[in-house]
Coordinates of C-alpha atoms (C1' of nucleotides) in Angstrom, one line a residue:
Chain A
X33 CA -49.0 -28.8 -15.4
X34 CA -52.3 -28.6 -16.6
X35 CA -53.1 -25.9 -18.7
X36 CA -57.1 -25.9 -20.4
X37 CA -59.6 -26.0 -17.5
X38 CA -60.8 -29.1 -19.3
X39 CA -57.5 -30.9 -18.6
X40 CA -57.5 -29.5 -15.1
X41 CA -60.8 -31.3 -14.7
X42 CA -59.5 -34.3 -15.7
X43 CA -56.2 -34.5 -13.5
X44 CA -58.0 -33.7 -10.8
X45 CA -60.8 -36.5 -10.9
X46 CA -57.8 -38.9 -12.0
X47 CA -56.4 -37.8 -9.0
X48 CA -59.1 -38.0 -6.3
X49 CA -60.6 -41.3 -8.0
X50 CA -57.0 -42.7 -7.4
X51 CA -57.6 -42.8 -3.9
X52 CA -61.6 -42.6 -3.6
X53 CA -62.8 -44.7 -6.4
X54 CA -65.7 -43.3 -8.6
X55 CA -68.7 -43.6 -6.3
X56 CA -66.6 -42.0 -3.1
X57 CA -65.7 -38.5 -5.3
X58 CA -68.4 -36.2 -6.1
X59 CA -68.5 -34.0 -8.4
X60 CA -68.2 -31.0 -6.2
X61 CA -64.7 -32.4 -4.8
X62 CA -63.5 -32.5 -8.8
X63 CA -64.7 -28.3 -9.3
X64 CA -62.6 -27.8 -5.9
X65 CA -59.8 -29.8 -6.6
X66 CA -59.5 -28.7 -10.5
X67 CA -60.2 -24.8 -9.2
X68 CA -63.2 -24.7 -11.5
X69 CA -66.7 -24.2 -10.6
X70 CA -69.4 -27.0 -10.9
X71 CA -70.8 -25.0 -13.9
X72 CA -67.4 -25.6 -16.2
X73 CA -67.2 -29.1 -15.2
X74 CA -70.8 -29.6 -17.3
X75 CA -70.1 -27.5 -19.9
X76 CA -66.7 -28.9 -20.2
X77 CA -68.5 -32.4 -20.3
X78 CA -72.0 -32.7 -21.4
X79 CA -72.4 -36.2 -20.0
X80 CA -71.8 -35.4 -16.3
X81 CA -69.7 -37.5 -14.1
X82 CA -69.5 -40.3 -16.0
X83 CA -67.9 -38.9 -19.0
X84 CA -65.4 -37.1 -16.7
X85 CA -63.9 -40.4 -15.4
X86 CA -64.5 -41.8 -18.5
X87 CA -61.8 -39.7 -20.1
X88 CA -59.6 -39.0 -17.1
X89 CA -59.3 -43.6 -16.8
X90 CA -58.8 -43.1 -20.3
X91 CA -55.8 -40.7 -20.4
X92 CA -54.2 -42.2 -16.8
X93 CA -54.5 -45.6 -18.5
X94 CA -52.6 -44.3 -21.6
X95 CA -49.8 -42.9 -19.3
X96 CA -49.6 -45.9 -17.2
X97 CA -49.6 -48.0 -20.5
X98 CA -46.2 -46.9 -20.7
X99 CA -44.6 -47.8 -17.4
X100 CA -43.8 -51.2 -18.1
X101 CA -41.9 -50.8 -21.5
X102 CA -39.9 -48.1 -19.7
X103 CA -38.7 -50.3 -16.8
X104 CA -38.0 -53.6 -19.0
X105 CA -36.1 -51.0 -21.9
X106 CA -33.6 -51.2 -19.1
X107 CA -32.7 -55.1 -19.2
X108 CA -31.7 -57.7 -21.8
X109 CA -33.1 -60.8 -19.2
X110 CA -36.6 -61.6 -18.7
X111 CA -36.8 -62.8 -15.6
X112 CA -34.5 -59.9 -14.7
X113 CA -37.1 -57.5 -16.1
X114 CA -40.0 -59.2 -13.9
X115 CA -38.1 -58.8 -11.0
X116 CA -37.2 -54.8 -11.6
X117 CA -40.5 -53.9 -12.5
X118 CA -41.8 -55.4 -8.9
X119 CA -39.0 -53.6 -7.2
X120 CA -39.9 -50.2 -8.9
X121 CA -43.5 -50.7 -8.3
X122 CA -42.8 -51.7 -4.2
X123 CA -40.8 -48.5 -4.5
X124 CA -42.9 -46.3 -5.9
X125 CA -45.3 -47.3 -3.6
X126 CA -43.5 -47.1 -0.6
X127 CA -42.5 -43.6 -1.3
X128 CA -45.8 -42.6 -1.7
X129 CA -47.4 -43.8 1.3
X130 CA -49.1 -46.7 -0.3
X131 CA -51.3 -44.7 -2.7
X132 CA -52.5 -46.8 -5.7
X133 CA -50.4 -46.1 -8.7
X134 CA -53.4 -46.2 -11.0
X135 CA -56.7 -45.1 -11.1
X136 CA -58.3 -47.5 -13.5
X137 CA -57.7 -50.2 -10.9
X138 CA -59.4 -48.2 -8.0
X139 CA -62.5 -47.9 -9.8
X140 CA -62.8 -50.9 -11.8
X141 CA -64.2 -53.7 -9.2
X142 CA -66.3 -51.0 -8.4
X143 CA -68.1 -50.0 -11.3
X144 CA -67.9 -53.4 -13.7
X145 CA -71.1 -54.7 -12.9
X146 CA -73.1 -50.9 -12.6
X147 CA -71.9 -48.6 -14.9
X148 CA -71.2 -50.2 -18.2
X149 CA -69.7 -47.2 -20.2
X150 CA -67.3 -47.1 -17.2
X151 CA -66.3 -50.9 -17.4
X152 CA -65.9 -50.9 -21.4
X153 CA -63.2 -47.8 -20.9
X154 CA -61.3 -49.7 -17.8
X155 CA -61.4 -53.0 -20.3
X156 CA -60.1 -50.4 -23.3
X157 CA -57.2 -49.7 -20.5
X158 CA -56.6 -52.8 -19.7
X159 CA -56.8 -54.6 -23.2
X160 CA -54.3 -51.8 -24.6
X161 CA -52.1 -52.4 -21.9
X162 CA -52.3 -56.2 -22.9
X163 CA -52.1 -55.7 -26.7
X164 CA -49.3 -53.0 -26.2
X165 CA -47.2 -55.0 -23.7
X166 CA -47.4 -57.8 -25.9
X167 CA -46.5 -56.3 -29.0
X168 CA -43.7 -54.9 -27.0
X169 CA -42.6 -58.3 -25.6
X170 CA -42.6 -59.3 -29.3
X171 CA -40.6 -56.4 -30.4
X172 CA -37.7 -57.6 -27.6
X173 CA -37.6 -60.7 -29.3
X174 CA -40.3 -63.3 -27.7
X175 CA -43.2 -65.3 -29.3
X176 CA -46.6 -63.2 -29.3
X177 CA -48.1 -66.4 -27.0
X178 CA -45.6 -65.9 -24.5
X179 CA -45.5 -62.2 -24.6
X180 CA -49.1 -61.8 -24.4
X181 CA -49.2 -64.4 -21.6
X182 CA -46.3 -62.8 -19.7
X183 CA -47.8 -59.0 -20.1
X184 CA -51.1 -61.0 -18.9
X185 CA -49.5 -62.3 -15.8
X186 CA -47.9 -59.2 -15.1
X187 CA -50.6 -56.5 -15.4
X188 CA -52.8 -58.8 -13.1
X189 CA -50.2 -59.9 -10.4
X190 CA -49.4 -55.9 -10.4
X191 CA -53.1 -55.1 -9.6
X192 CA -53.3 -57.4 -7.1
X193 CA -50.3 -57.2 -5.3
X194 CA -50.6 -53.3 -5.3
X195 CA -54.1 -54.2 -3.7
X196 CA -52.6 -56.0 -1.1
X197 CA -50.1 -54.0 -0.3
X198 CA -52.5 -50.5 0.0
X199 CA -54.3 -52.7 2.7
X200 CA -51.2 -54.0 4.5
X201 CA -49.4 -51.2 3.9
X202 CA -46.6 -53.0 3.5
X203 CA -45.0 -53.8 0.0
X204 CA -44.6 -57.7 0.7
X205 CA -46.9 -58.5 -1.6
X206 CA -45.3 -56.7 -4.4
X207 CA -42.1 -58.0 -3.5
X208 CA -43.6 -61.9 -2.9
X209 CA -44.8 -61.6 -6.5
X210 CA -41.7 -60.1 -8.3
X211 CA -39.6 -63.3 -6.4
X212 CA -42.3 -66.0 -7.4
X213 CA -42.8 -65.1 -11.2
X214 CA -39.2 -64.2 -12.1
X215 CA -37.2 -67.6 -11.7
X216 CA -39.7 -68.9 -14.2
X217 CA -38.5 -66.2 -16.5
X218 CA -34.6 -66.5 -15.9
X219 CA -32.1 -67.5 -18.9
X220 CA -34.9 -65.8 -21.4
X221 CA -32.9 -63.3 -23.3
X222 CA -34.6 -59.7 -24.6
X223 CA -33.1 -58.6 -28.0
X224 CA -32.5 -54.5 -27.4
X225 CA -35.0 -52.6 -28.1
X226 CA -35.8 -51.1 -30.7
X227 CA -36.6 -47.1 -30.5
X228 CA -33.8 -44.6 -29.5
X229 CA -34.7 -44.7 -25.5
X230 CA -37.2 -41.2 -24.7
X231 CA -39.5 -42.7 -22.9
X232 CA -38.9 -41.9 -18.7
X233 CA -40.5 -43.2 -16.0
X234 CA -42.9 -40.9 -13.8
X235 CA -45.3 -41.6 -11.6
X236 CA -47.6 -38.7 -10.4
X237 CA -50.2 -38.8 -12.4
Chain B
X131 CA -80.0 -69.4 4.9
X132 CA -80.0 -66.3 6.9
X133 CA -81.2 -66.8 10.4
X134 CA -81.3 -64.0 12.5
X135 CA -81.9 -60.2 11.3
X136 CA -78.8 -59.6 12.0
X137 CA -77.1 -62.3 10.1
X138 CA -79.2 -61.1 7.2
X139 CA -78.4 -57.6 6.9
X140 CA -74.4 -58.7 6.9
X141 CA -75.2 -61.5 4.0
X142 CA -77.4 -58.9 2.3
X143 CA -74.5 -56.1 2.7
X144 CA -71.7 -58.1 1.8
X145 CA -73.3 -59.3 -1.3
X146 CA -74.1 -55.9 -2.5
X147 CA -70.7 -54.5 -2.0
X148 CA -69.4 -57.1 -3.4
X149 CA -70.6 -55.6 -6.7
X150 CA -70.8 -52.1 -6.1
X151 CA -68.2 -51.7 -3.4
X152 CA -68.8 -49.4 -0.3
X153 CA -70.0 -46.2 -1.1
X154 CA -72.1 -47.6 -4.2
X155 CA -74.4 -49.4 -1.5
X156 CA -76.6 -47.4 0.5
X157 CA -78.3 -48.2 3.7
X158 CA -81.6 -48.6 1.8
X159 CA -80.1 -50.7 -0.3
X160 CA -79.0 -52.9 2.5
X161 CA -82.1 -52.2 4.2
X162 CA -84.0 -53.4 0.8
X163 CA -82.3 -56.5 0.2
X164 CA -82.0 -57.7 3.6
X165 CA -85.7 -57.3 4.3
X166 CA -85.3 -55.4 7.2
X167 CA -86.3 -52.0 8.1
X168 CA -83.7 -49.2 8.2
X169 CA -84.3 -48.8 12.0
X170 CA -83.2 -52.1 12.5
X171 CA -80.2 -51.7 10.6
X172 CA -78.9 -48.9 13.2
X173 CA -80.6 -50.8 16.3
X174 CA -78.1 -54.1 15.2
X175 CA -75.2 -51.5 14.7
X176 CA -75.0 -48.3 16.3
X177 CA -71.6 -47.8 13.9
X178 CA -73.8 -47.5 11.3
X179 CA -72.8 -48.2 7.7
X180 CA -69.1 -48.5 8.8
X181 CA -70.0 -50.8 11.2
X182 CA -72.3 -52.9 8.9
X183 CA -69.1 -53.0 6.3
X184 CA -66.9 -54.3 8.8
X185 CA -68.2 -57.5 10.2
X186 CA -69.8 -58.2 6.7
X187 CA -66.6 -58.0 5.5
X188 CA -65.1 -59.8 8.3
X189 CA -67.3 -62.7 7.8
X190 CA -67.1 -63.0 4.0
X191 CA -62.9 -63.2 4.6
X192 CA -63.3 -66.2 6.8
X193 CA -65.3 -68.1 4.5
X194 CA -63.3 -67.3 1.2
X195 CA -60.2 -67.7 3.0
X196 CA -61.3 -71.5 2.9
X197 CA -61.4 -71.6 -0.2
X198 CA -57.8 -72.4 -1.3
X199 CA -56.8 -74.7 0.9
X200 CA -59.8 -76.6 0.1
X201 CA -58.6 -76.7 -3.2
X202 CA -55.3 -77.5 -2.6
X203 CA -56.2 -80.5 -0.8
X204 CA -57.1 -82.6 -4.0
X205 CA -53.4 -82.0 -5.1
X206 CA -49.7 -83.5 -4.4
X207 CA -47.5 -81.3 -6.3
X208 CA -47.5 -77.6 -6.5
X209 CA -47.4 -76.9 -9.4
X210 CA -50.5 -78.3 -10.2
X211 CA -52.7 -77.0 -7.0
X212 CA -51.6 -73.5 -8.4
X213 CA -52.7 -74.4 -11.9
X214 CA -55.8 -75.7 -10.0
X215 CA -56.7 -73.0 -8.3
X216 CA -56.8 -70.5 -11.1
X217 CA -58.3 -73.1 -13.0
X218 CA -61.0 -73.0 -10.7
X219 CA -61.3 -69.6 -9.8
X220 CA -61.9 -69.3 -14.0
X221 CA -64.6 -71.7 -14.0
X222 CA -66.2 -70.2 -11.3
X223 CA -66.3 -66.8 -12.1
X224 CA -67.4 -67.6 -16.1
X225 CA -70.1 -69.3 -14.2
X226 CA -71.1 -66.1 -12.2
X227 CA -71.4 -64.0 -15.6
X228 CA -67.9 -62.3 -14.0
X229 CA -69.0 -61.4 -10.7
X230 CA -65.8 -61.1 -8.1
X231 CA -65.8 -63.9 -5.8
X232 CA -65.1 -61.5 -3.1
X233 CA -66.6 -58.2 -1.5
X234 CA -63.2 -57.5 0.3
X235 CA -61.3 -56.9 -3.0
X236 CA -64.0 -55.1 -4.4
X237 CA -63.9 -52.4 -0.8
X238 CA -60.2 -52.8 -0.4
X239 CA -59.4 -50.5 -3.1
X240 CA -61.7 -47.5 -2.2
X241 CA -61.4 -46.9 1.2
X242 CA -57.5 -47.6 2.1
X243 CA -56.8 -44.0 1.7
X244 CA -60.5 -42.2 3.1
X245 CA -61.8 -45.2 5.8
X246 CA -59.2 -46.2 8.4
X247 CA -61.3 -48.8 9.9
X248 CA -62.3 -50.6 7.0
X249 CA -58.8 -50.4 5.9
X250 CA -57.5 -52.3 9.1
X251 CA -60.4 -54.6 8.5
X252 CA -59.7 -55.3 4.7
X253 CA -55.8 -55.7 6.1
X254 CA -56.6 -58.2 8.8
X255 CA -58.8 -60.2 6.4
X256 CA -56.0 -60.7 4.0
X257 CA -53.4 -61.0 6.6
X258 CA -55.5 -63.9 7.9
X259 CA -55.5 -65.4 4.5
X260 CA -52.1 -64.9 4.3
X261 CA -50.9 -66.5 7.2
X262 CA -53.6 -69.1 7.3
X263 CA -52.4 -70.0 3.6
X264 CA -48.8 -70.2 5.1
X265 CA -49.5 -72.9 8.1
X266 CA -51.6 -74.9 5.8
X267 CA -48.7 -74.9 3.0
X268 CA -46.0 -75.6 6.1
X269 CA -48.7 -78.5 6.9
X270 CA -48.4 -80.0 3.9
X271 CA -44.6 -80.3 4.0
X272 CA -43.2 -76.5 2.7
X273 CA -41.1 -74.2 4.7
X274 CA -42.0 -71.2 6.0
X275 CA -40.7 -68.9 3.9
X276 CA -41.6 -70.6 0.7
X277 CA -45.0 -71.1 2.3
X278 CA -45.6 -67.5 2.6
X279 CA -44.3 -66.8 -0.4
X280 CA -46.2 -68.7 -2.9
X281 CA -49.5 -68.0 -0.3
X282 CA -48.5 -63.9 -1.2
X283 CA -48.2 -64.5 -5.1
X284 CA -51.1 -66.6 -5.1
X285 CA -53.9 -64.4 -3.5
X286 CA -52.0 -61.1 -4.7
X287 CA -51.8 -63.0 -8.6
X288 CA -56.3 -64.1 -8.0
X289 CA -56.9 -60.8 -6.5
X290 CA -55.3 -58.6 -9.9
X291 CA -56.6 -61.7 -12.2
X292 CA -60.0 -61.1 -10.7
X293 CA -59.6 -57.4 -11.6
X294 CA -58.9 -58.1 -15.1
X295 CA -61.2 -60.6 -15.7
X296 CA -64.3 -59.1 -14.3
X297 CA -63.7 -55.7 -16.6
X298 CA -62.8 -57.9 -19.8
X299 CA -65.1 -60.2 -19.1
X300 CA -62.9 -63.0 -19.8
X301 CA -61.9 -65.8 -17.8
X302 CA -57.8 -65.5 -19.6
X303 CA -56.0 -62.9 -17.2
X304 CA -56.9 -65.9 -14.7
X305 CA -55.6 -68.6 -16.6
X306 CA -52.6 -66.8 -18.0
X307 CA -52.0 -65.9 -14.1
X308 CA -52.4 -70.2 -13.4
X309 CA -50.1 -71.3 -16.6
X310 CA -47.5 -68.4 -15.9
X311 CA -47.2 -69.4 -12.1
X312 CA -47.7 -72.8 -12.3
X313 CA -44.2 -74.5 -13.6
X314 CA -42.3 -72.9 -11.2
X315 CA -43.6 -75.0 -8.6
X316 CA -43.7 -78.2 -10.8
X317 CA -42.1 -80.7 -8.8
X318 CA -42.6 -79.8 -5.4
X319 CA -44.2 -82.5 -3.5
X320 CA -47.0 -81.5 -1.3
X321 CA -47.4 -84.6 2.0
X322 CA -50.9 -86.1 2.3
X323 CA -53.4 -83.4 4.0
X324 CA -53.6 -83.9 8.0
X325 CA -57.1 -83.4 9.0
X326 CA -60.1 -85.9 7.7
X327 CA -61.2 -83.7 4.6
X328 CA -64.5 -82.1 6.2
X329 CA -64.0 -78.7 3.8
X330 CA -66.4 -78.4 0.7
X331 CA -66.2 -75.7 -1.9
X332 CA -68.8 -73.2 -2.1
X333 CA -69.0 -69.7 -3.8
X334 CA -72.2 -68.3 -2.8
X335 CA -71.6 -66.2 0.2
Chain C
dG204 C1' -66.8 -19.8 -21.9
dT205 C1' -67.2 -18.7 -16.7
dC206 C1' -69.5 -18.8 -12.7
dT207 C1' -73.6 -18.6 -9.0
dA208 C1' -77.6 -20.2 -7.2
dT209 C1' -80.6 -23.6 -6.7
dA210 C1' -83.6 -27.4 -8.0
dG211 C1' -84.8 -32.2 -7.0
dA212 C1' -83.5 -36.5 -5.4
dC213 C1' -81.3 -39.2 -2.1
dA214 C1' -77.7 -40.0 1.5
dG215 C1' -76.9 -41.5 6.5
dA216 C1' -78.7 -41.1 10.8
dT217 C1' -82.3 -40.5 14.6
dA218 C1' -86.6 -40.3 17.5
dG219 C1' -90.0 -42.5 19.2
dA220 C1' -94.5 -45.2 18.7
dC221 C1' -95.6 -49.9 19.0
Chain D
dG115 C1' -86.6 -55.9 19.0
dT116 C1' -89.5 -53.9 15.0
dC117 C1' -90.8 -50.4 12.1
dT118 C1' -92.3 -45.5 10.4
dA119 C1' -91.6 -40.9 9.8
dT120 C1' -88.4 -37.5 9.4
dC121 C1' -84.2 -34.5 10.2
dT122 C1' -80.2 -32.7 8.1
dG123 C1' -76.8 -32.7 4.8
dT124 C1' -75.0 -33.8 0.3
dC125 C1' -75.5 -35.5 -4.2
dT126 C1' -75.8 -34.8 -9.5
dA127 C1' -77.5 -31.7 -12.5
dT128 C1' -79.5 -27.4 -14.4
dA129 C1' -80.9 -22.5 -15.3
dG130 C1' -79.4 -18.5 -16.4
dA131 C1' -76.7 -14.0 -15.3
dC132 C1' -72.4 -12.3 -16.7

DNA sequence: GTCTATAGACAGATAGAC
DNA sequence: GTCTATCTGTCTATAGAC
């Protein structure tokens, strides 16, 4: 799966910060996890923990950056389209256990008021997930304000719900959300998209 | 504003998570801030920093799960106590310079997977929330099933928003949440508040 | 470029004087 | 019930052999 050490270091602190946030994995977990020794991990990356989950939020956030698009390739209704992607994600999460999908949300209330270079990388995630799910949006047909406002209300009531339901253990929440926001959405027709169709859904990290 | 020792060291603990989540704090930290010794801190609770966690976070729930019905309150249709309370919740937190309203979202997300008893506590606080939300809404004339469903969508929908907004710094995840949610409900009548009024808004912990 | 050993700081927790 | 001193373990980071 992951072939450099560098990109073993890397899936592994994705992993582990997935569950454990930034401050709750240390940097010895990350050299047993990845199989390399402390020693590679700062030779691999000069600036130390920091720039390790600085790059692994960075590459998760790309992957995850695709997720959406994938699930709303498959409908031509809107309101349809909100209402699969909260049914994949309850999914998802209930056949995992009720891990967090994403490791940029697991660290990011932690770290936005402490470690700056982390908060401007979760807010690069975030902002290209906005900017990419709109431009999306637009590409299926819908005005940039509504795309960027639907992407917007999306991505956050994802977060939050996915919050909930780790706690609860229970994927109400994800469900309650998908069945609040889609009616709204209902009758709004998606053009087809555009590109030939590659792009599948996975979601180990 | 803190009486007791006690009381101080949960205020102090609960305000410093709320930025740095759990295992960013330290017990000096708490110890620090709260103006107490770190003997005191173990003498108040032999569970240590777990224990310290848990009834901070405890109390914090029970005060910001005030918060929305007290908003609510100055509305008769539902559409526009959602809109309020994201309106709201974006004033507030431009106000704060993007500090989370909450030190049981920021928690929440680290220790669901690594701290069993933080994660019941984090659970019981939002299914408090949750099914206080639902009796007030079923007090105000909805049924139980919507009720519970808009309460779900609405805390889930904040909780993401909040996510967003503190790593963007940017109050529009919230609003785009609050104008996305908002006409869905448009309409529904809310009935007149039972109790006097007594509830004020406040965000300081 | 890989890996070991370890420095130096700090964590959570405790004992016990007052 | 308050507070100090300290134990033990772990943390991030580094030095340097290979």
């Amino acid at each position: 799966m992951a072939r450099s050490t560098r990109e073993s270091i890397l899936t592994a602190a994705a992993e582990l910060m997935r569950h454990r946030g930034y401050a709750g994995v240390g940097m010895k977990d990350i050299a047993e996890a990845s199989g390399a020794p402390i020693g590679s991990l700062y030779h691999h990356f000069r600036g130390g923990k920091v720039e390790i989950a600085r790059e692994a939020l960075t590459n998760a956030g790309h992957a995850y950056g695709l997720l959406i698009p994938a699930v709303v390739d498959g409908y031509d209704d809107l309101g349809a389209a909100v209402e699969g992607i909260f049914a994949q994600a309850a999914e998802d999460m209930a056949q995992t256990g009720f891990a967090n999908m994403c490791p940029v949300a697991s660290v990011a209330g932690e770290i936005a008021d402490t470690v700056e270079e982390l908060r401007t990388a979760t807010r690069d995630v975030f902002t290209a997930w906005i900017d990419g799910g709109t431009a999306y949006f637009v590409s299926r047909g819908l005005g940039r304000t509504m795309g960027r406002q639907v992407t917007l209300a999306i991505v956050g009531a994802l977060e939050g719900a996915f919050l909930l339901a780790r706690a609860m253990r229970d994927a109400e929440p994800l469900l309650a959300a998908g069945a609040t926001m889609a009616p709204q959405f209902r009758g709004i027709a998606l053009v087809p998209p555009a590109h030939v169709g590659g792009a599948t859904r996975s979601v180990a990290t």
